[in-house]
PDB file of C-alpha atoms and ligand atoms in Angstrom:
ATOM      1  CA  UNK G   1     112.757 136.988 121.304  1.00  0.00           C
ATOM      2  CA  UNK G   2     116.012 136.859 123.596  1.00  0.00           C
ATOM      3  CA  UNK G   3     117.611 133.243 123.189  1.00  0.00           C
ATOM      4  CA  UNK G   4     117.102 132.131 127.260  1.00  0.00           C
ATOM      5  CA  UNK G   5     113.394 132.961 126.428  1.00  0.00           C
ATOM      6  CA  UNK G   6     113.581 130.990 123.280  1.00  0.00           C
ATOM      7  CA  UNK G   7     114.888 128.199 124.909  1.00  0.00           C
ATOM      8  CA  UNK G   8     112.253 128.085 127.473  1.00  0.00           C
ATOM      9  CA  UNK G   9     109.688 128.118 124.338  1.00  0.00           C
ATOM     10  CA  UNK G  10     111.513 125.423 122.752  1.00  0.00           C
ATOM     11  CA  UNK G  11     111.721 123.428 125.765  1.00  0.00           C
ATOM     12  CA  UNK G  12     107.924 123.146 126.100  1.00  0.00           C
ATOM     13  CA  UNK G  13     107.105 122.455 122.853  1.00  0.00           C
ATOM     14  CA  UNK G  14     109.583 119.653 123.196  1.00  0.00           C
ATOM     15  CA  UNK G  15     107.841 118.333 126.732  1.00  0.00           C
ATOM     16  CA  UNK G  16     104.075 118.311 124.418  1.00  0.00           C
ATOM     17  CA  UNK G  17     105.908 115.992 121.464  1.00  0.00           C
ATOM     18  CA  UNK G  18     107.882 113.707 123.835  1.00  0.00           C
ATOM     19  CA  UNK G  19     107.438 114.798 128.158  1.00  0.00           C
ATOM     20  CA  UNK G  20     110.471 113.138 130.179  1.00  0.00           C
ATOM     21  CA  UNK G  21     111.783 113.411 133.191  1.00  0.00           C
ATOM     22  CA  UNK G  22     109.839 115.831 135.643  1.00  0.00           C
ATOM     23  CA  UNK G  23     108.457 118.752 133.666  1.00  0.00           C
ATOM     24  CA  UNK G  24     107.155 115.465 131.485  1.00  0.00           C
ATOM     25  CA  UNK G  25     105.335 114.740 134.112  1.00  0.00           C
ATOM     26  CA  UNK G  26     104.163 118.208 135.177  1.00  0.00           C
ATOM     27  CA  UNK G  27     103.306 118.796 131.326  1.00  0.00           C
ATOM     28  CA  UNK G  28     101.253 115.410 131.409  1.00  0.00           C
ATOM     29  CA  UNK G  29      99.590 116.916 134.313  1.00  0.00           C
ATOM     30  CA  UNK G  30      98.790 120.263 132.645  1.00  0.00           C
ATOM     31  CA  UNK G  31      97.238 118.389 129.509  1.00  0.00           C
ATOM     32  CA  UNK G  32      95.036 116.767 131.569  1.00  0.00           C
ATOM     33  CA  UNK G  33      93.828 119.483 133.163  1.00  0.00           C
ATOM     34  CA  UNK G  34      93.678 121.690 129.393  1.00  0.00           C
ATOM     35  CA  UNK G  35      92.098 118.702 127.435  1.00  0.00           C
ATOM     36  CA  UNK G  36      89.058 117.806 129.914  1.00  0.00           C
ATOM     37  CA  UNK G  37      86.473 119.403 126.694  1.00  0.00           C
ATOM     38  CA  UNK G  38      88.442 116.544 124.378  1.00  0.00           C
ATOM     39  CA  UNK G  39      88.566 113.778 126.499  1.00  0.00           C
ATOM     40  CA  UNK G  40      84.890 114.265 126.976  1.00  0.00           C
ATOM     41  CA  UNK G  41      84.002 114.314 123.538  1.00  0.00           C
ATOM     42  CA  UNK G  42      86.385 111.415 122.973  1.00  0.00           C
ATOM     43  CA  UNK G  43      84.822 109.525 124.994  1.00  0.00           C
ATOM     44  CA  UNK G  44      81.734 110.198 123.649  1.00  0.00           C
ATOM     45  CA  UNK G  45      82.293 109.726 119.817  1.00  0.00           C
ATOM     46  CA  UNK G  46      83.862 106.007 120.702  1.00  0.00           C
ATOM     47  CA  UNK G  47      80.560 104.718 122.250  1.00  0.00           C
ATOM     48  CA  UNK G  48      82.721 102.205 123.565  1.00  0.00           C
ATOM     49  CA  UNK G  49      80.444  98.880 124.182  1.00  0.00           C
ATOM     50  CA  UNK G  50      81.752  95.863 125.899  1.00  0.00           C
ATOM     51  CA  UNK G  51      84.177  93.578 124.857  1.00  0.00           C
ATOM     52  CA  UNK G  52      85.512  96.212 122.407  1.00  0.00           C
ATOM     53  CA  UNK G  53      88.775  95.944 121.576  1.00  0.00           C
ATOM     54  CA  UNK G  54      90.286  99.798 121.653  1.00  0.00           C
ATOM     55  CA  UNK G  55      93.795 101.137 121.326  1.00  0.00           C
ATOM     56  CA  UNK G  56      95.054 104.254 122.650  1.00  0.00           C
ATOM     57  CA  UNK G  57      97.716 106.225 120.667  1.00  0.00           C
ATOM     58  CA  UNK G  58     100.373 108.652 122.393  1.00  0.00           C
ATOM     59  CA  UNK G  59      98.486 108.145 125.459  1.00  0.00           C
ATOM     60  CA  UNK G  60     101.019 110.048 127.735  1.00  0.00           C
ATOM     61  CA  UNK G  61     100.636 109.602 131.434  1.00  0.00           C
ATOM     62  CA  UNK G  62      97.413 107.140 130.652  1.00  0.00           C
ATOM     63  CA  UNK G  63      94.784 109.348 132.754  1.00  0.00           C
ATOM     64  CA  UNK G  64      92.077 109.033 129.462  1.00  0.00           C
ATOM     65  CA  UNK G  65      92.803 105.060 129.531  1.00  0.00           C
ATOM     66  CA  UNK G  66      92.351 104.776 133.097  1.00  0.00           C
ATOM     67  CA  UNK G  67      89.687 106.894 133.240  1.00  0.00           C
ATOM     68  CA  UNK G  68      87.951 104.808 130.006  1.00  0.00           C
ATOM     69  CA  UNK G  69      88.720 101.527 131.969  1.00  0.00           C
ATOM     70  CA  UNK G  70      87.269 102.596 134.981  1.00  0.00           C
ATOM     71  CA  UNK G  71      83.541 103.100 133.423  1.00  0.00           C
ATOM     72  CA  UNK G  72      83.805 100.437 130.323  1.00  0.00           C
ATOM     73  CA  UNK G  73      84.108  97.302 129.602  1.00  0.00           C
ATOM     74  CA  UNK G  74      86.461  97.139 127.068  1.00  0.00           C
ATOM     75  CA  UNK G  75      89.745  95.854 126.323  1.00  0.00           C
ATOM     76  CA  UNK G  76      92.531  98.414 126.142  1.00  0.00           C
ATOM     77  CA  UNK G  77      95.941  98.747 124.694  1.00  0.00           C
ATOM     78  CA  UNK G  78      98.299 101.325 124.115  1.00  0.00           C
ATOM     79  CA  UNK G  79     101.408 102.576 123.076  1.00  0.00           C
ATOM     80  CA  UNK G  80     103.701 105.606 123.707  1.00  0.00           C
ATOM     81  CA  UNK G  81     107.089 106.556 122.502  1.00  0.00           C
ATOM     82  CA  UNK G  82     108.304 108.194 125.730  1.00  0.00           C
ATOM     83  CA  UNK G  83     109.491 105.991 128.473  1.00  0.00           C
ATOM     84  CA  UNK G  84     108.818 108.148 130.849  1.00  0.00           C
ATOM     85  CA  UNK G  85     104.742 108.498 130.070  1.00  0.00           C
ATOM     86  CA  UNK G  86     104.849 104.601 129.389  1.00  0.00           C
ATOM     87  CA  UNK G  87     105.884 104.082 133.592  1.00  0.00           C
ATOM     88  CA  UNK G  88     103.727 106.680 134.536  1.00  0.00           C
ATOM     89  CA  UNK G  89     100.999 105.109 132.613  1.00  0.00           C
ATOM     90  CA  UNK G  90     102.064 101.745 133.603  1.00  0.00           C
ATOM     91  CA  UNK G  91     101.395 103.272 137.693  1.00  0.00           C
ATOM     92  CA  UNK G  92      98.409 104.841 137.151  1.00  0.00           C
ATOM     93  CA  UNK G  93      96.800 101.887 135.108  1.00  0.00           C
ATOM     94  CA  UNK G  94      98.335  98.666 138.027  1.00  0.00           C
ATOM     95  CA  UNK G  95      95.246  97.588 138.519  1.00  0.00           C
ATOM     96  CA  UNK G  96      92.965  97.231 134.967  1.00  0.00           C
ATOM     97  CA  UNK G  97      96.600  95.571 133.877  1.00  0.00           C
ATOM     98  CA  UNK G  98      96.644  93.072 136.863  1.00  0.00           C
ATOM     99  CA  UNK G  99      92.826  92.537 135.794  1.00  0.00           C
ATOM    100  CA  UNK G 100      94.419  91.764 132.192  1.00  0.00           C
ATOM    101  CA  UNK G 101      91.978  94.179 130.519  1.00  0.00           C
ATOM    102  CA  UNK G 102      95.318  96.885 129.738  1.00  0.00           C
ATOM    103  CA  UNK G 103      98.245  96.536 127.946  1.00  0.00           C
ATOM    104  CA  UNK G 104     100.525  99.159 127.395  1.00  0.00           C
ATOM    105  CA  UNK G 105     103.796  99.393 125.654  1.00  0.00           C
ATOM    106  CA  UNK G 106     106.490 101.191 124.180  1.00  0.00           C
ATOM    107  CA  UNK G 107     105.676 102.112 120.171  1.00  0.00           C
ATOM    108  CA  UNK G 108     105.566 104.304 117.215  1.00  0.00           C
ATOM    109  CA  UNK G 109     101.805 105.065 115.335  1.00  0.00           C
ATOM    110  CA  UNK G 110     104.052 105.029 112.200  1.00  0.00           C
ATOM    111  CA  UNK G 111     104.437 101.220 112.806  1.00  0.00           C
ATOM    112  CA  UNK G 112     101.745  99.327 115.029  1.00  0.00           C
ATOM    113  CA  UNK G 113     103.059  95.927 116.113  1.00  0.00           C
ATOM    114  CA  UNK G 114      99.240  94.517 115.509  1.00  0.00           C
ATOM    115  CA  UNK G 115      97.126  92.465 113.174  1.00  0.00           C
ATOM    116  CA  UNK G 116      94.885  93.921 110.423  1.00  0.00           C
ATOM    117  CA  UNK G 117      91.583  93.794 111.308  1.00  0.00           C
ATOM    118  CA  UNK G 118      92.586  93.797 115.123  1.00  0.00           C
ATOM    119  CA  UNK G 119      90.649  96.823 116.866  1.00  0.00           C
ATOM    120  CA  UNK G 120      86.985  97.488 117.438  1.00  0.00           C
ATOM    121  CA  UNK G 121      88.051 101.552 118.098  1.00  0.00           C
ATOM    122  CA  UNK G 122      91.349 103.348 118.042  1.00  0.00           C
ATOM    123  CA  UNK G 123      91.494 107.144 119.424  1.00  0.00           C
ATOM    124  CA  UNK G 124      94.461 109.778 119.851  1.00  0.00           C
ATOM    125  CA  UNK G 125      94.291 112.626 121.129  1.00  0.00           C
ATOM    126  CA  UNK G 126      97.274 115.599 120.346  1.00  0.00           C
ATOM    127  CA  UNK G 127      99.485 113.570 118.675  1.00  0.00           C
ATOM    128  CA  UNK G 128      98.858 113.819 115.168  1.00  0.00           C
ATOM    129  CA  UNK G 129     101.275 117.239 114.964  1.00  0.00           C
ATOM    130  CA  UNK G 130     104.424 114.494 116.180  1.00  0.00           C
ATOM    131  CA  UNK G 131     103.182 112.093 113.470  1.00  0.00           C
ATOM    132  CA  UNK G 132     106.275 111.244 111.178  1.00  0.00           C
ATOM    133  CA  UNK G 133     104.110 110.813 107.636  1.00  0.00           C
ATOM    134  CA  UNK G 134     100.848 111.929 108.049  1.00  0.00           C
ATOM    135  CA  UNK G 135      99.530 109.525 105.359  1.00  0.00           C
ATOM    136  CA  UNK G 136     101.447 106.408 106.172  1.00  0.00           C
ATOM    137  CA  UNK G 137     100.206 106.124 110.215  1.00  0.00           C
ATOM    138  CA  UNK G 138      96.618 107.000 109.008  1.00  0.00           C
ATOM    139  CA  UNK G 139      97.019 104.128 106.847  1.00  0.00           C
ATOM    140  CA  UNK G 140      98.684 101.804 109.564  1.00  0.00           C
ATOM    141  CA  UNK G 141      95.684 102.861 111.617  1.00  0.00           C
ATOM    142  CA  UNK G 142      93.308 101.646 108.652  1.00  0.00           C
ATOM    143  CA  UNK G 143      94.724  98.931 108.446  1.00  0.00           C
ATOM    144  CA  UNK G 144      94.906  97.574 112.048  1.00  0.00           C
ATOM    145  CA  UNK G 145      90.819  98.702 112.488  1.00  0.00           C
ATOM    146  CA  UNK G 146      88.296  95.665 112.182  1.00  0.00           C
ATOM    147  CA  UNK G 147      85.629  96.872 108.749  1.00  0.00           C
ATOM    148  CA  UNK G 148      83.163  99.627 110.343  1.00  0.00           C
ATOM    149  CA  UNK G 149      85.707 100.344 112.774  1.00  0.00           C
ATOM    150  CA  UNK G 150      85.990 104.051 114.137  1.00  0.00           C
ATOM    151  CA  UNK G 151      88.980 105.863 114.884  1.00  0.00           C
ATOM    152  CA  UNK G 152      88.481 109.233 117.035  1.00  0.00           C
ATOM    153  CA  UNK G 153      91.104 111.531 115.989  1.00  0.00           C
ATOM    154  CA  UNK G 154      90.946 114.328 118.580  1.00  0.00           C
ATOM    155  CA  UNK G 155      92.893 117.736 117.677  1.00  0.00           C
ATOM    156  CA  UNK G 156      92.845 121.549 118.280  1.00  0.00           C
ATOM    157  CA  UNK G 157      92.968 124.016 115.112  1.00  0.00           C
ATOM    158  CA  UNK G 158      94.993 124.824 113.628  1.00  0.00           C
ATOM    159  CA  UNK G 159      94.093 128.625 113.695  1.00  0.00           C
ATOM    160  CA  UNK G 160      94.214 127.953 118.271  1.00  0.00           C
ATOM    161  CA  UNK G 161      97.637 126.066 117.743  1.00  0.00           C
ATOM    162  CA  UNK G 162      98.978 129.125 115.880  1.00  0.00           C
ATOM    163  CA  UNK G 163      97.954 131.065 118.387  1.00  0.00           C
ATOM    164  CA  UNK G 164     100.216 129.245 120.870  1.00  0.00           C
ATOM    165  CA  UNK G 165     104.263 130.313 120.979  1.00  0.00           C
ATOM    166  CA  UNK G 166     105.468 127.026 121.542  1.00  0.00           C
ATOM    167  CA  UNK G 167     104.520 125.273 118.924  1.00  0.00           C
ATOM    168  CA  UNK G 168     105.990 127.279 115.920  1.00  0.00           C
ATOM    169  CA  UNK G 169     108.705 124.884 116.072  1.00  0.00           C
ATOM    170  CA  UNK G 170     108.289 120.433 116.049  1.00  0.00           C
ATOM    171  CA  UNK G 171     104.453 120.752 115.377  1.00  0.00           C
ATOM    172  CA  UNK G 172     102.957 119.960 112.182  1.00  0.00           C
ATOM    173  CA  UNK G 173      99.540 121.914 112.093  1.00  0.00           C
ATOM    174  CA  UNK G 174      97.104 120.616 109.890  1.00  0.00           C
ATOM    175  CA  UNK G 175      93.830 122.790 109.204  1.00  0.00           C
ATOM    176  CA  UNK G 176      90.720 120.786 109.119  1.00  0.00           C
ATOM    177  CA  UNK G 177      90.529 119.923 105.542  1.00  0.00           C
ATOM    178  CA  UNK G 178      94.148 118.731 105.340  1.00  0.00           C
ATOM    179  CA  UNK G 179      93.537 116.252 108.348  1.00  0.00           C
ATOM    180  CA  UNK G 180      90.247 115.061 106.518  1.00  0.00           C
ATOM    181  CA  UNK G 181      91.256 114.789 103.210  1.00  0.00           C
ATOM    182  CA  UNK G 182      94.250 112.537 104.434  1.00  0.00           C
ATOM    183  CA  UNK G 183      92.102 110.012 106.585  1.00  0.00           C
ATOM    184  CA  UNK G 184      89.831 109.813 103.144  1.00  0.00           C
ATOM    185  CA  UNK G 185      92.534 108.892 100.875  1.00  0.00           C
ATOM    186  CA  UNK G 186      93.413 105.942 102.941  1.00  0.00           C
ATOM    187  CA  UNK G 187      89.398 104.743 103.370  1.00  0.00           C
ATOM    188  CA  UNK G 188      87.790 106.055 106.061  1.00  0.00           C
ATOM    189  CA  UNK G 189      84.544 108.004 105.968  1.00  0.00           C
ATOM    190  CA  UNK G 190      84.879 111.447 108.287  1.00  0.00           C
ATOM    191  CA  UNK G 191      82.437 113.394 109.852  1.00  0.00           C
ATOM    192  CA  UNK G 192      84.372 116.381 111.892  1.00  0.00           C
ATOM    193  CA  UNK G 193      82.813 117.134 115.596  1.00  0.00           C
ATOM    194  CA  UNK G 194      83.223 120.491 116.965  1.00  0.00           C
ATOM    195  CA  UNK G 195      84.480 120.772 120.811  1.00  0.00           C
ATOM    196  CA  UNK G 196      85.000 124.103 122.881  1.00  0.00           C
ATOM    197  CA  UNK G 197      83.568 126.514 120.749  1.00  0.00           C
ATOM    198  CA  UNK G 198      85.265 125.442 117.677  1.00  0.00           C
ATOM    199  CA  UNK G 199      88.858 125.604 119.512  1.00  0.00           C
ATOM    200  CA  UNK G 200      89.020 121.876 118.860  1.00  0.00           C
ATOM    201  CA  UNK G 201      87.683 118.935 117.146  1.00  0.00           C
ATOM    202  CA  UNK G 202      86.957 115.181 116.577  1.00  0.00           C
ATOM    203  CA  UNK G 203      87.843 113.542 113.610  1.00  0.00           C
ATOM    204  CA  UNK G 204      85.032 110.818 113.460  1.00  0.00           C
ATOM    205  CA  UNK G 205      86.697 108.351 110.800  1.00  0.00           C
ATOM    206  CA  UNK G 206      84.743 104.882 110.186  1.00  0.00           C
ATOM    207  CA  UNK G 207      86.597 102.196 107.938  1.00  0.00           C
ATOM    208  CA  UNK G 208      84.645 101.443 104.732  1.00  0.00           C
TER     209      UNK G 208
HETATM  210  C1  LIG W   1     100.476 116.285 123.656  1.00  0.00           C
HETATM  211  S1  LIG W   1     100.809 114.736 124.382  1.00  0.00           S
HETATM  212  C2  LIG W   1      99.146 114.029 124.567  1.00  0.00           C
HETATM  213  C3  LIG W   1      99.083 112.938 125.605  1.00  0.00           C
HETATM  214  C4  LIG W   1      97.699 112.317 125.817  1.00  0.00           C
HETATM  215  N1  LIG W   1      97.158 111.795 124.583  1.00  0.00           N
HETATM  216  C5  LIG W   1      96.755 113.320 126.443  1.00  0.00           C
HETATM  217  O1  LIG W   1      95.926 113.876 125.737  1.00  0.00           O
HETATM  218  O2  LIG W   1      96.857 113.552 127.641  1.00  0.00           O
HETATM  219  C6  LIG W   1     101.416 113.804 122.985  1.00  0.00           C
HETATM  220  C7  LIG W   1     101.840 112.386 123.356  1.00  0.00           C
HETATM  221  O3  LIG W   1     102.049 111.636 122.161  1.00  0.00           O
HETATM  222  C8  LIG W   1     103.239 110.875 122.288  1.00  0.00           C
HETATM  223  N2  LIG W   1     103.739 110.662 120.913  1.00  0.00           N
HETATM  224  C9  LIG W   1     104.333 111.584 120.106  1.00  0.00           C
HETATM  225  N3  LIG W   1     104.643 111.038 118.921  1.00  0.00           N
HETATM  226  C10 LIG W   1     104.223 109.746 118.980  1.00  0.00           C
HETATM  227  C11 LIG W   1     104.298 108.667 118.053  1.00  0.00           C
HETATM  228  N4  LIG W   1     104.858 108.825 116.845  1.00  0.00           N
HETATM  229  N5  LIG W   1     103.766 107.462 118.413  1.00  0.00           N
HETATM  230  C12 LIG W   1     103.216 107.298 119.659  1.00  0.00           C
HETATM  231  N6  LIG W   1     103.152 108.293 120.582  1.00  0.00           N
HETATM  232  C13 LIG W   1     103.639 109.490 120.252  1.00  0.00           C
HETATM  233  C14 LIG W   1     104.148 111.751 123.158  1.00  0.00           C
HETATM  234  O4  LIG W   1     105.176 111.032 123.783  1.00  0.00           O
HETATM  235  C15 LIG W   1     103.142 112.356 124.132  1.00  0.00           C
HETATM  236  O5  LIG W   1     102.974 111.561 125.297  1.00  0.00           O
END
């Protein structure tokens, strides 16, 4: 492939691991649109009920928290490593944060600024390829969910990520039974939920 079209490649992979600045925004803008099938069957393995305590990893421009907030009574919080997503976010979220029913900040899954035992439900969706040790943030994760906790780990495959040319470089693709195996050895139960015709899936993974 010539380099300038390399480049280009490169460059979007790079705006799905971290988005700044404006094509950030517009690739914030294009997930939402992409992911509609996963956000609906996030949504709907979280069962959130009220007074439920839920964080939101990676959560890019915030349209799944706001769109969460909007129809549950829950408690959110968040955190992204791009500043950029985190003031988008931030904007698009003003008013469950005024309510004091948001917060979102600036963090890394690998180290989650939070008590053990101090979420009801976590979720994530595409972020798990960015991860920096697989095993260690599943186990941060673990730790930080209350016992019977669920965290909804929502992905494509690994065979439709190959498929894609940007993300042969900065994405670590994990097929099905890699990404289950690792949430068992750090103590959650898994039951895998199929979404879009098998193109993608949720990672159902209760704390036992
Ligand atoms: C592909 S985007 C998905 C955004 C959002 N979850 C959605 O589905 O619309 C991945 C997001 O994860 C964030 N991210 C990547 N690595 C992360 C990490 N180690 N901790 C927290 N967020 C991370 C990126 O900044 C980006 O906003």
């Amino acid at each position: 492939m010539p380099n300038r079209a390399m480049s280009i490649v490169a460059y979007i992979g790079s705006q799905f691991r971290k988005p700044t600045g404006l094509g950030g925004r517009l690739s914030a803008l294009v997930m939402n649109r992409m992911n509609q099938k996963q956000y609906n069957a996030t949504e709907a393995a979280l069962e959130l009920r009220d007074g439920d305590v839920v964080l939101d990893i990676g959560f890019g421009n915030g349209y799944m928290l706001r769109r969460l907030a909007r129809r549950n009574n829950s408690r959110f919080l968040g955190i992204e490593i791009s500043d950029d997503m985190l003031r988008a976010a931030l904007r698009r979220n003003r008013r469950a944060i005024a309510d004091g029913r948001m917060t979102l900040t600036h963090g890394d899954v690998a180290r989650l600024d939070f008590a053990d035992g101090f979420f009801d439900k976590a979720y994530t969706v595409n972020t798990v390829y960015f991860w920096s040790d697989l095993d260690s943030c599943l186990a941060e994760l673990h730790r930080t969910l209350k016992l019977g906790g669920t965290f909804v780990n929502t992905v494509y495959t690994k065979e439709f990520l190959d498929s894609l040319p940007f993300t042969k470089r900065g994405f670590a693709k994990y097929s099905s039974e890699e990404l289950t195996a690792a949430s068992e050895r750090v103590g959650f139960a898994v039951k895998s939920v199929p979404i879009a015709s098998g193109k993608a899936y949720c990672l159902l993974c209760v704390k036992v």
